[in-house]
mmCIF file of C-alpha atoms in Angstrom:
data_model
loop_
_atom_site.group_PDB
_atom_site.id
_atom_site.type_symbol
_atom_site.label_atom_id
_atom_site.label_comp_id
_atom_site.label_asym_id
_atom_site.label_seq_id
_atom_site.Cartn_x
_atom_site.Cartn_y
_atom_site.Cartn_z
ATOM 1 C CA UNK A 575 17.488 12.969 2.774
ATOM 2 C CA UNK A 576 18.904 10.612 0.295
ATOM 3 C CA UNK A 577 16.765 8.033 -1.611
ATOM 4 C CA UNK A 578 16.998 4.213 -0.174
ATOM 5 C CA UNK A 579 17.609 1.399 -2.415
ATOM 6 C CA UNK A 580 14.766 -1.248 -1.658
ATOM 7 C CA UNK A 581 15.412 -5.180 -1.845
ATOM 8 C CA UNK A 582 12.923 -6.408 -4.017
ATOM 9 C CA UNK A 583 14.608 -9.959 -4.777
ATOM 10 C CA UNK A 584 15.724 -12.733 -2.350
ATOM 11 C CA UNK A 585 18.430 -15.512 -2.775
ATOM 12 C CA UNK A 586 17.945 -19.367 -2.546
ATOM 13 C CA UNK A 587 18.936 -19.182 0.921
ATOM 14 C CA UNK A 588 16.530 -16.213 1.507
ATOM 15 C CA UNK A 589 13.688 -18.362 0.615
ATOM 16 C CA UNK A 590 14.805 -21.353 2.258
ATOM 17 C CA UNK A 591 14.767 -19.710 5.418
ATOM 18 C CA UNK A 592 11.679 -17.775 4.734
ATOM 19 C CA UNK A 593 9.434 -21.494 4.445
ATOM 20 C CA UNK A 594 12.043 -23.422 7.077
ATOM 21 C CA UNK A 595 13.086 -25.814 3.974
ATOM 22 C CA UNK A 596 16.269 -26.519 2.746
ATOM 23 C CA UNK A 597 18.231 -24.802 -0.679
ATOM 24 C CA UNK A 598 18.202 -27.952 -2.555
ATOM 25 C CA UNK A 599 14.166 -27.587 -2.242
ATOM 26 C CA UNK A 600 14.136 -24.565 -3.079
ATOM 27 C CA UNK A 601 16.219 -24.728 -6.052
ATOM 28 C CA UNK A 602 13.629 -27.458 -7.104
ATOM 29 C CA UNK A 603 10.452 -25.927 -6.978
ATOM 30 C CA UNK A 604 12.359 -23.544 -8.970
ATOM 31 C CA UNK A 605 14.047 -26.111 -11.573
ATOM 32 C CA UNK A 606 10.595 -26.919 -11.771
ATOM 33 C CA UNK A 607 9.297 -24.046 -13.033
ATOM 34 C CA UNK A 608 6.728 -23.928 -9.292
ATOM 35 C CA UNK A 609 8.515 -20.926 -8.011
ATOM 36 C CA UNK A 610 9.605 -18.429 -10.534
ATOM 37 C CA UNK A 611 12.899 -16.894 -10.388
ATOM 38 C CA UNK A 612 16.001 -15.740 -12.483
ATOM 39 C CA UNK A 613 19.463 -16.217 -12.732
ATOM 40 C CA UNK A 614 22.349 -14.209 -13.145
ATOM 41 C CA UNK A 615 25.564 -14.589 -14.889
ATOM 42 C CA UNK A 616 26.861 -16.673 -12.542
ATOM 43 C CA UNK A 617 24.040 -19.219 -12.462
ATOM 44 C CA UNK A 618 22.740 -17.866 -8.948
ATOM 45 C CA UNK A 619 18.952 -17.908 -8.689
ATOM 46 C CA UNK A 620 16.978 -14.394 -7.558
ATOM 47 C CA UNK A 621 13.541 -14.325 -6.571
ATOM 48 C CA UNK A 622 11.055 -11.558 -6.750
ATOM 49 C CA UNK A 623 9.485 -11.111 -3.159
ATOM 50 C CA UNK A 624 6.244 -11.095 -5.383
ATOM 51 C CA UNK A 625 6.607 -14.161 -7.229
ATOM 52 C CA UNK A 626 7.353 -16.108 -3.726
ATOM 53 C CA UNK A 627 3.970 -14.176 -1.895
ATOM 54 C CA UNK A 628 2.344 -15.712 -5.224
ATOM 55 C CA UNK A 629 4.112 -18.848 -4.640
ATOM 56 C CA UNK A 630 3.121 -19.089 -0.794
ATOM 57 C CA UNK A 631 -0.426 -18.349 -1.259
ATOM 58 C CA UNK A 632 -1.216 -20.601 -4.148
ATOM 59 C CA UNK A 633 0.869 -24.061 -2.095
ATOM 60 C CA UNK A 634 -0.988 -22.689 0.657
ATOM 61 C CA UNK A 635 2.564 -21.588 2.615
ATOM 62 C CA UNK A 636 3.278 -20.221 5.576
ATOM 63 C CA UNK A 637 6.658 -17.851 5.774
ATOM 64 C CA UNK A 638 8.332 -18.465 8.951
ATOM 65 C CA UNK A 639 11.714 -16.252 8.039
ATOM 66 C CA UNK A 640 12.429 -13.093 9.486
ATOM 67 C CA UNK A 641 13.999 -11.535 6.500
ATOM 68 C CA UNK A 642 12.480 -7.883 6.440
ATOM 69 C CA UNK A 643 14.507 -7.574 10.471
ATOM 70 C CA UNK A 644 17.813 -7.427 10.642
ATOM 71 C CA UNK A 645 19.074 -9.296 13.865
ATOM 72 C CA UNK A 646 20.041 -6.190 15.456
ATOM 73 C CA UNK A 647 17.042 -4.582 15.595
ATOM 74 C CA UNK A 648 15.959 -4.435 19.391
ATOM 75 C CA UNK A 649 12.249 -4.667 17.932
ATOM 76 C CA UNK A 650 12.243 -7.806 16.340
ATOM 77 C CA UNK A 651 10.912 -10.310 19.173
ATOM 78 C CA UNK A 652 8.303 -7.995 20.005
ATOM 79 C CA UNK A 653 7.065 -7.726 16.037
ATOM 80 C CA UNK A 654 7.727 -11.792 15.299
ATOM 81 C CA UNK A 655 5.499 -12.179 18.014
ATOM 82 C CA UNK A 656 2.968 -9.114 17.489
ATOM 83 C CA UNK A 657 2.800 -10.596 13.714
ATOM 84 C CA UNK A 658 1.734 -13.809 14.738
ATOM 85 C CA UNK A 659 -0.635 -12.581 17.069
ATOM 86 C CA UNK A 660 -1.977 -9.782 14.808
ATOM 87 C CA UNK A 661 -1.674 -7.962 17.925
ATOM 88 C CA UNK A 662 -2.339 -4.744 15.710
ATOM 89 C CA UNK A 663 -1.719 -2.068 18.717
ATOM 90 C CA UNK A 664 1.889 -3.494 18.891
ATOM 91 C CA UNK A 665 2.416 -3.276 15.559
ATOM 92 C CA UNK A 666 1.090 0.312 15.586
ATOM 93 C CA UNK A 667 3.730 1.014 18.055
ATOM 94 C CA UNK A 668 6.413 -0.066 16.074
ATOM 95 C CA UNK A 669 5.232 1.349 13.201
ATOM 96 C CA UNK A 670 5.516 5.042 14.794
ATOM 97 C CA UNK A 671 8.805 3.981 16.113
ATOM 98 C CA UNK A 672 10.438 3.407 13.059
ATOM 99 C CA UNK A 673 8.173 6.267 11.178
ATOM 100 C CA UNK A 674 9.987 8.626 13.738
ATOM 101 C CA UNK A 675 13.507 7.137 13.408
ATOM 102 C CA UNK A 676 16.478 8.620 11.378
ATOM 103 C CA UNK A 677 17.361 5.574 9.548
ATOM 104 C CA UNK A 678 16.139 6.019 6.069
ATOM 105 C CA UNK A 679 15.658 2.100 5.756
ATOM 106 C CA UNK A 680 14.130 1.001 8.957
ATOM 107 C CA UNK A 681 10.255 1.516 8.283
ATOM 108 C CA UNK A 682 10.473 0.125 4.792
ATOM 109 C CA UNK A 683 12.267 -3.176 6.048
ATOM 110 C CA UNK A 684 9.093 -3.056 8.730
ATOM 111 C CA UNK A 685 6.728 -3.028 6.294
ATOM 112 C CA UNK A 686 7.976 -5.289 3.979
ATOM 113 C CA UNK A 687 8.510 -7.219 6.769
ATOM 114 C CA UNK A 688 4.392 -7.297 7.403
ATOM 115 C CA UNK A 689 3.823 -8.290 3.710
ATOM 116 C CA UNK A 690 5.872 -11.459 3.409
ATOM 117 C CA UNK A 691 4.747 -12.220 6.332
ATOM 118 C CA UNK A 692 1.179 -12.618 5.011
ATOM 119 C CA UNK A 693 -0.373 -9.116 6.635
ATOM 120 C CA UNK A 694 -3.098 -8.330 3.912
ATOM 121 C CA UNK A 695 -2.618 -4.843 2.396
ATOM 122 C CA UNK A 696 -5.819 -3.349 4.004
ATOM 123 C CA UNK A 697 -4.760 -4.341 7.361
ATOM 124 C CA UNK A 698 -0.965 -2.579 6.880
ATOM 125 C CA UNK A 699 -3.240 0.651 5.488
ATOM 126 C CA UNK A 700 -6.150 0.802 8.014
ATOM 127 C CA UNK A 701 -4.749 -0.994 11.152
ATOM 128 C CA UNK A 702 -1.159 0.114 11.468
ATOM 129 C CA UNK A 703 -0.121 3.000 8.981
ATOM 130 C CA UNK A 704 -3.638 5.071 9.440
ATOM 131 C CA UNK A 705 -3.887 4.796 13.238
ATOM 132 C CA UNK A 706 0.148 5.380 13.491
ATOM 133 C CA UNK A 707 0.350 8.416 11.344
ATOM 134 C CA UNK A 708 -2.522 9.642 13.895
ATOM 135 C CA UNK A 709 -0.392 8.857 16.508
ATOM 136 C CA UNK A 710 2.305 10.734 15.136
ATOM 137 C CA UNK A 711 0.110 13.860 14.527
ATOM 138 C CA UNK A 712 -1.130 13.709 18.059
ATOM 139 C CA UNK A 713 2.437 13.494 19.671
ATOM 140 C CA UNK A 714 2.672 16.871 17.496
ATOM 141 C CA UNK A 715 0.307 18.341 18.585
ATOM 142 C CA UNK A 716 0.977 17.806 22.147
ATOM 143 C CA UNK A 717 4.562 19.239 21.637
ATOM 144 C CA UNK A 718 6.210 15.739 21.994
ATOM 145 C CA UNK A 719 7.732 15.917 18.742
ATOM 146 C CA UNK A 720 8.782 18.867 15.872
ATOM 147 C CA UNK A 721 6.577 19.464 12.910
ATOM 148 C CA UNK A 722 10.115 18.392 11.551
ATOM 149 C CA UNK A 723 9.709 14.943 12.836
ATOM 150 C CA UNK A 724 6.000 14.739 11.717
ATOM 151 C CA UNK A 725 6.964 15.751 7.853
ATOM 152 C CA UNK A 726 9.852 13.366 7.934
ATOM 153 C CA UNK A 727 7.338 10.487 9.345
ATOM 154 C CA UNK A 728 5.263 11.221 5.986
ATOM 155 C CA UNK A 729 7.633 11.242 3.965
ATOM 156 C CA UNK A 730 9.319 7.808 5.030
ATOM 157 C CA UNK A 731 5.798 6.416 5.082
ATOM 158 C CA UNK A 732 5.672 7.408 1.304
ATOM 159 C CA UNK A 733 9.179 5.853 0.233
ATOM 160 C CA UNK A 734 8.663 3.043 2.626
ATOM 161 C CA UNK A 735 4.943 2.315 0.108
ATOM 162 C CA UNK A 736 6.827 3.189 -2.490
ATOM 163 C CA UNK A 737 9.140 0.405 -2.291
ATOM 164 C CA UNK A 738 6.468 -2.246 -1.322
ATOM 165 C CA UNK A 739 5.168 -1.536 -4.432
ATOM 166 C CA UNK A 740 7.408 -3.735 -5.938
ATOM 167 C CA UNK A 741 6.775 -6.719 -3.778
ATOM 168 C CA UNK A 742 3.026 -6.646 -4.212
ATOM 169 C CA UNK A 743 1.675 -9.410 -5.773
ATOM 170 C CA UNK A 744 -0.675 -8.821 -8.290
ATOM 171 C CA UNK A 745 -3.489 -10.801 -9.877
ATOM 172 C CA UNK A 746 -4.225 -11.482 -13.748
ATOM 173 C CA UNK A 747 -4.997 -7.808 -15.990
ATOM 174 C CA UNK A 748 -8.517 -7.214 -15.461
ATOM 175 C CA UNK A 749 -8.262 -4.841 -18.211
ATOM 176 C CA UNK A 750 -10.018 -1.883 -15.907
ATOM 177 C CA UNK A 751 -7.976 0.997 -15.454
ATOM 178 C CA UNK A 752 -8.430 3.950 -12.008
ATOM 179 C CA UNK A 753 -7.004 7.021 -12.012
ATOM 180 C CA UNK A 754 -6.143 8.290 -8.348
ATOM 181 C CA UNK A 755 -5.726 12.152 -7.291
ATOM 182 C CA UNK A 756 -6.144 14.026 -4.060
ATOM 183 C CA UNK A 757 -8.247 17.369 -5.061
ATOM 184 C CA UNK A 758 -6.802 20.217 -5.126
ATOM 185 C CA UNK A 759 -5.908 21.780 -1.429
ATOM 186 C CA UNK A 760 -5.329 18.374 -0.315
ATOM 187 C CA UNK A 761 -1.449 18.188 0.899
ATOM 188 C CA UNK A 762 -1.449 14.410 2.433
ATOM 189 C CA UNK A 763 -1.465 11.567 0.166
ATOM 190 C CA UNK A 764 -0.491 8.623 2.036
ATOM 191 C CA UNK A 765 -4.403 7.096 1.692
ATOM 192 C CA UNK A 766 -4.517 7.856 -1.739
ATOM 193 C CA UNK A 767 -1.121 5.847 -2.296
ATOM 194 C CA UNK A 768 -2.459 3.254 -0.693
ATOM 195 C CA UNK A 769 -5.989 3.268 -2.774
ATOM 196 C CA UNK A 770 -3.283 3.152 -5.506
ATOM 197 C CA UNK A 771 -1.464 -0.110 -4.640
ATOM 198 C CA UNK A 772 -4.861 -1.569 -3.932
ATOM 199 C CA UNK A 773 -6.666 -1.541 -7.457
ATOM 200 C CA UNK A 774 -2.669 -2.750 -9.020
ATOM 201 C CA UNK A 775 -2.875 -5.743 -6.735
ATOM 202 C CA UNK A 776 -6.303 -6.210 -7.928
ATOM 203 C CA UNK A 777 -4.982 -6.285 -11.535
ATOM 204 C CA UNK A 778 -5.826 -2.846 -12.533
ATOM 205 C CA UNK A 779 -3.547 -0.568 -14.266
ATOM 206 C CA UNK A 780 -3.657 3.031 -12.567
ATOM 207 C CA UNK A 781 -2.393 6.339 -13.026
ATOM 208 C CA UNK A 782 -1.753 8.614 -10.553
ATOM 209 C CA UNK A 783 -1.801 12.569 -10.134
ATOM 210 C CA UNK A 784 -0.628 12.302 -6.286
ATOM 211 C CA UNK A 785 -1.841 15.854 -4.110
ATOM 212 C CA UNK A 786 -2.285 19.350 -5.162
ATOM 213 C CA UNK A 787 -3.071 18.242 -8.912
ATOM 214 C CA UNK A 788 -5.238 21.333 -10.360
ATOM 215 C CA UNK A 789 -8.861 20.029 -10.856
ATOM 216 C CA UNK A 790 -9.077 20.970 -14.330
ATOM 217 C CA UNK A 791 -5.839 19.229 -14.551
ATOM 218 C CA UNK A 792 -7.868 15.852 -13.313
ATOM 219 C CA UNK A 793 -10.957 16.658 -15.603
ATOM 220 C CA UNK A 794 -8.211 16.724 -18.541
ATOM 221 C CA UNK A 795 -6.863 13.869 -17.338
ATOM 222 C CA UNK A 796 -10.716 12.123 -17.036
ATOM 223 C CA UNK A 797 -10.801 13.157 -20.878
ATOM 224 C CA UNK A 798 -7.455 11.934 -21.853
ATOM 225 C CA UNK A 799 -7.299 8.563 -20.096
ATOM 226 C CA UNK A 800 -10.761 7.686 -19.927
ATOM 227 C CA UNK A 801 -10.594 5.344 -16.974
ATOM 228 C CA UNK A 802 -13.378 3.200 -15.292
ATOM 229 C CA UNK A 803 -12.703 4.421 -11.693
ATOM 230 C CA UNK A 804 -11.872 7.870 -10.879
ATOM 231 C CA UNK A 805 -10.555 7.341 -7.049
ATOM 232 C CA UNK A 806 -10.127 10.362 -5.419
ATOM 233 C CA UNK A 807 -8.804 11.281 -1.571
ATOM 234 C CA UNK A 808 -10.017 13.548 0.385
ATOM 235 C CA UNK A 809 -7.739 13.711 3.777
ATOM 236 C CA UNK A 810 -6.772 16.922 5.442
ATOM 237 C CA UNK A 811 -8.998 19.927 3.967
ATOM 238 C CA UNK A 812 -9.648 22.760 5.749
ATOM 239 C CA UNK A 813 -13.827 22.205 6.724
ATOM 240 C CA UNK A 814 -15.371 25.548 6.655
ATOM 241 C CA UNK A 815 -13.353 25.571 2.661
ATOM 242 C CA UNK A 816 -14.569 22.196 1.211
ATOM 243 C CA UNK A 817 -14.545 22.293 -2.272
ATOM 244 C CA UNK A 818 -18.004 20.621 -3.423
ATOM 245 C CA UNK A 819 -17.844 22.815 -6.338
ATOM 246 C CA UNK A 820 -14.387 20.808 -7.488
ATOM 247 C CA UNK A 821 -15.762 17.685 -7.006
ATOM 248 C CA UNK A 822 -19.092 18.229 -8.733
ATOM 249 C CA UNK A 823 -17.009 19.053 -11.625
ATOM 250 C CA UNK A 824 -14.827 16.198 -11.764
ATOM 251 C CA UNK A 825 -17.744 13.498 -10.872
ATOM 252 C CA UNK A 826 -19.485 15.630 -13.869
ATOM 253 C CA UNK A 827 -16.194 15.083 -16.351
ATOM 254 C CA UNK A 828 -15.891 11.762 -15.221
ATOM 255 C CA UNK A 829 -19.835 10.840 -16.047
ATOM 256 C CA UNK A 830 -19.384 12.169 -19.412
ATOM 257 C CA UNK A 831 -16.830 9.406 -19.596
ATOM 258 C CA UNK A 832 -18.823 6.895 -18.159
ATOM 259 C CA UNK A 833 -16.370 6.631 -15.405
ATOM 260 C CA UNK A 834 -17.184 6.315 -11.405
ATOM 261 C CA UNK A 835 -16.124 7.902 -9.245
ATOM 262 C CA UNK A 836 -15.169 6.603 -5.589
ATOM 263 C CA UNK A 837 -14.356 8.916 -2.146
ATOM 264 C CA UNK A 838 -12.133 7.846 0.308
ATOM 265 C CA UNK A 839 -10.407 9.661 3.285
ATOM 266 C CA UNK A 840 -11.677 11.250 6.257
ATOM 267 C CA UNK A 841 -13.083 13.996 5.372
ATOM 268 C CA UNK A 842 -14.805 11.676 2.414
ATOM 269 C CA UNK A 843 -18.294 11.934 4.431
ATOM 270 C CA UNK A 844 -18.309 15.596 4.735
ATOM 271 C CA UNK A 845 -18.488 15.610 0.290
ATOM 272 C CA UNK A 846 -21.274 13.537 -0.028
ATOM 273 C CA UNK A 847 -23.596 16.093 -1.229
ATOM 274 C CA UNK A 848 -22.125 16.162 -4.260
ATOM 275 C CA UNK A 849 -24.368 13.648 -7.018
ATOM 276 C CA UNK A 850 -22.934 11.429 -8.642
ATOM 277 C CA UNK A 851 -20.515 9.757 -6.749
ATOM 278 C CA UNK A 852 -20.651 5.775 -7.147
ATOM 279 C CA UNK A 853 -19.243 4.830 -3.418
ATOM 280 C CA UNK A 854 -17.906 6.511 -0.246
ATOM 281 C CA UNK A 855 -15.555 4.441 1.236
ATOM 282 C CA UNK A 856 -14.124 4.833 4.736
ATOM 283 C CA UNK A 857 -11.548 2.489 4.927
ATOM 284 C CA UNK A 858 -8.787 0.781 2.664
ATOM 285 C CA UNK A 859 -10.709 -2.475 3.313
ATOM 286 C CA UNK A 860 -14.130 -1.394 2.246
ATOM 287 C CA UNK A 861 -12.061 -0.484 -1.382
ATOM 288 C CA UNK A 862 -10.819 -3.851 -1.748
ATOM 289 C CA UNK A 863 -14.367 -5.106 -1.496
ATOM 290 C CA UNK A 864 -15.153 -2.502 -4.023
ATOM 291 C CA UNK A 865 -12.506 -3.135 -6.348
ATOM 292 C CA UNK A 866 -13.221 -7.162 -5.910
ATOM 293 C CA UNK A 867 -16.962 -6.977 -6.601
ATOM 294 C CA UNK A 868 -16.531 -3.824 -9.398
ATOM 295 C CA UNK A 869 -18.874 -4.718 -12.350
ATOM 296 C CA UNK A 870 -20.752 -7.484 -11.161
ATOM 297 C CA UNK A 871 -23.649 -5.455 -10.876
ATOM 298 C CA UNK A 872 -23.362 -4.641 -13.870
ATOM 299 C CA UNK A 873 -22.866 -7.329 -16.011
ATOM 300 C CA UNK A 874 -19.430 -6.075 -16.747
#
């Protein structure tokens, strides 16, 4: 399957129709200097999709554009309308339409469609991509679909995050840095890209190991970049095999750095045995509010 170029700027006449105004006040609050932007050699002004999220929230905007859709899309009522509803079972539905669909473009233009359109990240992660992916595994399982259709569903998931990466928005550096990895058995990293795009909207700086990273290979990594989160995902694991013994090691590496470390997933729960760990978090919301309130007890 071939990689998908992602639009990650919009034209005057993007944003104009994105906040119902005309070009001439759009090229304003960008003469301005209100709405960043850039020009290219010919003197026509580009937008980053994150600078105009950062512009909306801050003036307090509401995008009424239906950019992310093209008009042929036989989806795009129903979503308009499911979006401004937050009618999140809907939106689930579409999600695992598109997930399952052969064009390579369709679920990221979905998803960036959510984003400008003001869905918060932990409601794309928890309320539509986590309870659509289980939808797609449960069509698997009852024979509806191929594991063929269920790998490619992952994997446009993954490009699709991968290019609203760079639309996110992100606040001032907070000068904290995480460092995300699945343990070692773990094939399915979809939360853990998510946990990923959370702390960089949040202003951190990450780096990220993705699944099947050795654990020694995270301790070194502990060592090396001596972060003050170690976020780690624990998804899809077989049970009667959970490796407490891993994670004792890495929370262990990760103390000696005076890091934390931080358990998401769904098997998260079924690790908390191991000592150590700073929070166990069960949802992509729940992180946010971790990442948000990190250090105040502290004094940090």
């Amino acid at each position: 399957m071939s990689a998908t170029t992602h639009k990650t700027t919009l034209s005057t006449s993007d944003v104009a129709r994105l906040f119902s105004v005309t070009e001439t006040t759009v090229k304003r609050w960008a003469d301005d200097g209100a709405l960043r932007c850039q020009k290219t050699p010919g003197g026509h002004r580009k937008f980053e999709i994150r600078n105009v999220v950062e512009f909306a929230e801050k003036n307090h905007f509401e995008p009424a554009g239906i950019l992310a859709i093209p008009a042929n899309d036989r989806l795009a009522r129903r979503i308009q309308v499911a979006v401004l509803a937050r009618d999140h079972a809907e939106l689930v539905a579409a999600f695992v339409e598109k997930a399952l669909s052969p064009d390579t473009t369709d679920l990221f233009l979905y998803i960036s469609y959510l984003y400008q359109h003001r869905v918060q990240l932990w409601e794309i992660y928890d309320l539509i991509i986590r309870p659509g992916m289980e939808a797609v595994g449960e069509r698997w399982a009852k024979g509806e679909i191929g594991v063929n259709h269920e790998h490619r569903a992952s994997y446009e998931t993954l490009e699709a995050l991968a290019g609203l990466q760079a639309q996110i928005h992100r606040r001032p550096p907070t000068g904290r840095s995480a460092l995300c990895s699945c343990l070692e058995d773990d094939l399915h990293e979809i939360g853990l890209r998510c946990a990923c795009y959370m702390f960089e909207s949040e202003g951190w700086t990450t780096t990220y190991l993705g699944a099947r990273t050795p654990h020694a290979a995270v301790m070194s990594a502990i060592r090396e970049m001596r972060p003050d989160v170690v976020s780690i995902s624990v998804s899809y694991i077989q049970e009667q095999c959970v490796p407490l013994n891993e994670l004792a090691e890495i929370v262990g590496a990760a103390r000696r750095c005076e890091a934390r470390v931080v358990l998401g997933g769904r098997m998260a729960r079924a690790m908390t045995p191991v000592a150590g760990l700073d929070a166990v978090l069960g949802s992509g919301r729940e992180l946010q509010q971790y990442v948000e309130t990190f250090g105040r007890d502290s004094g940090q």
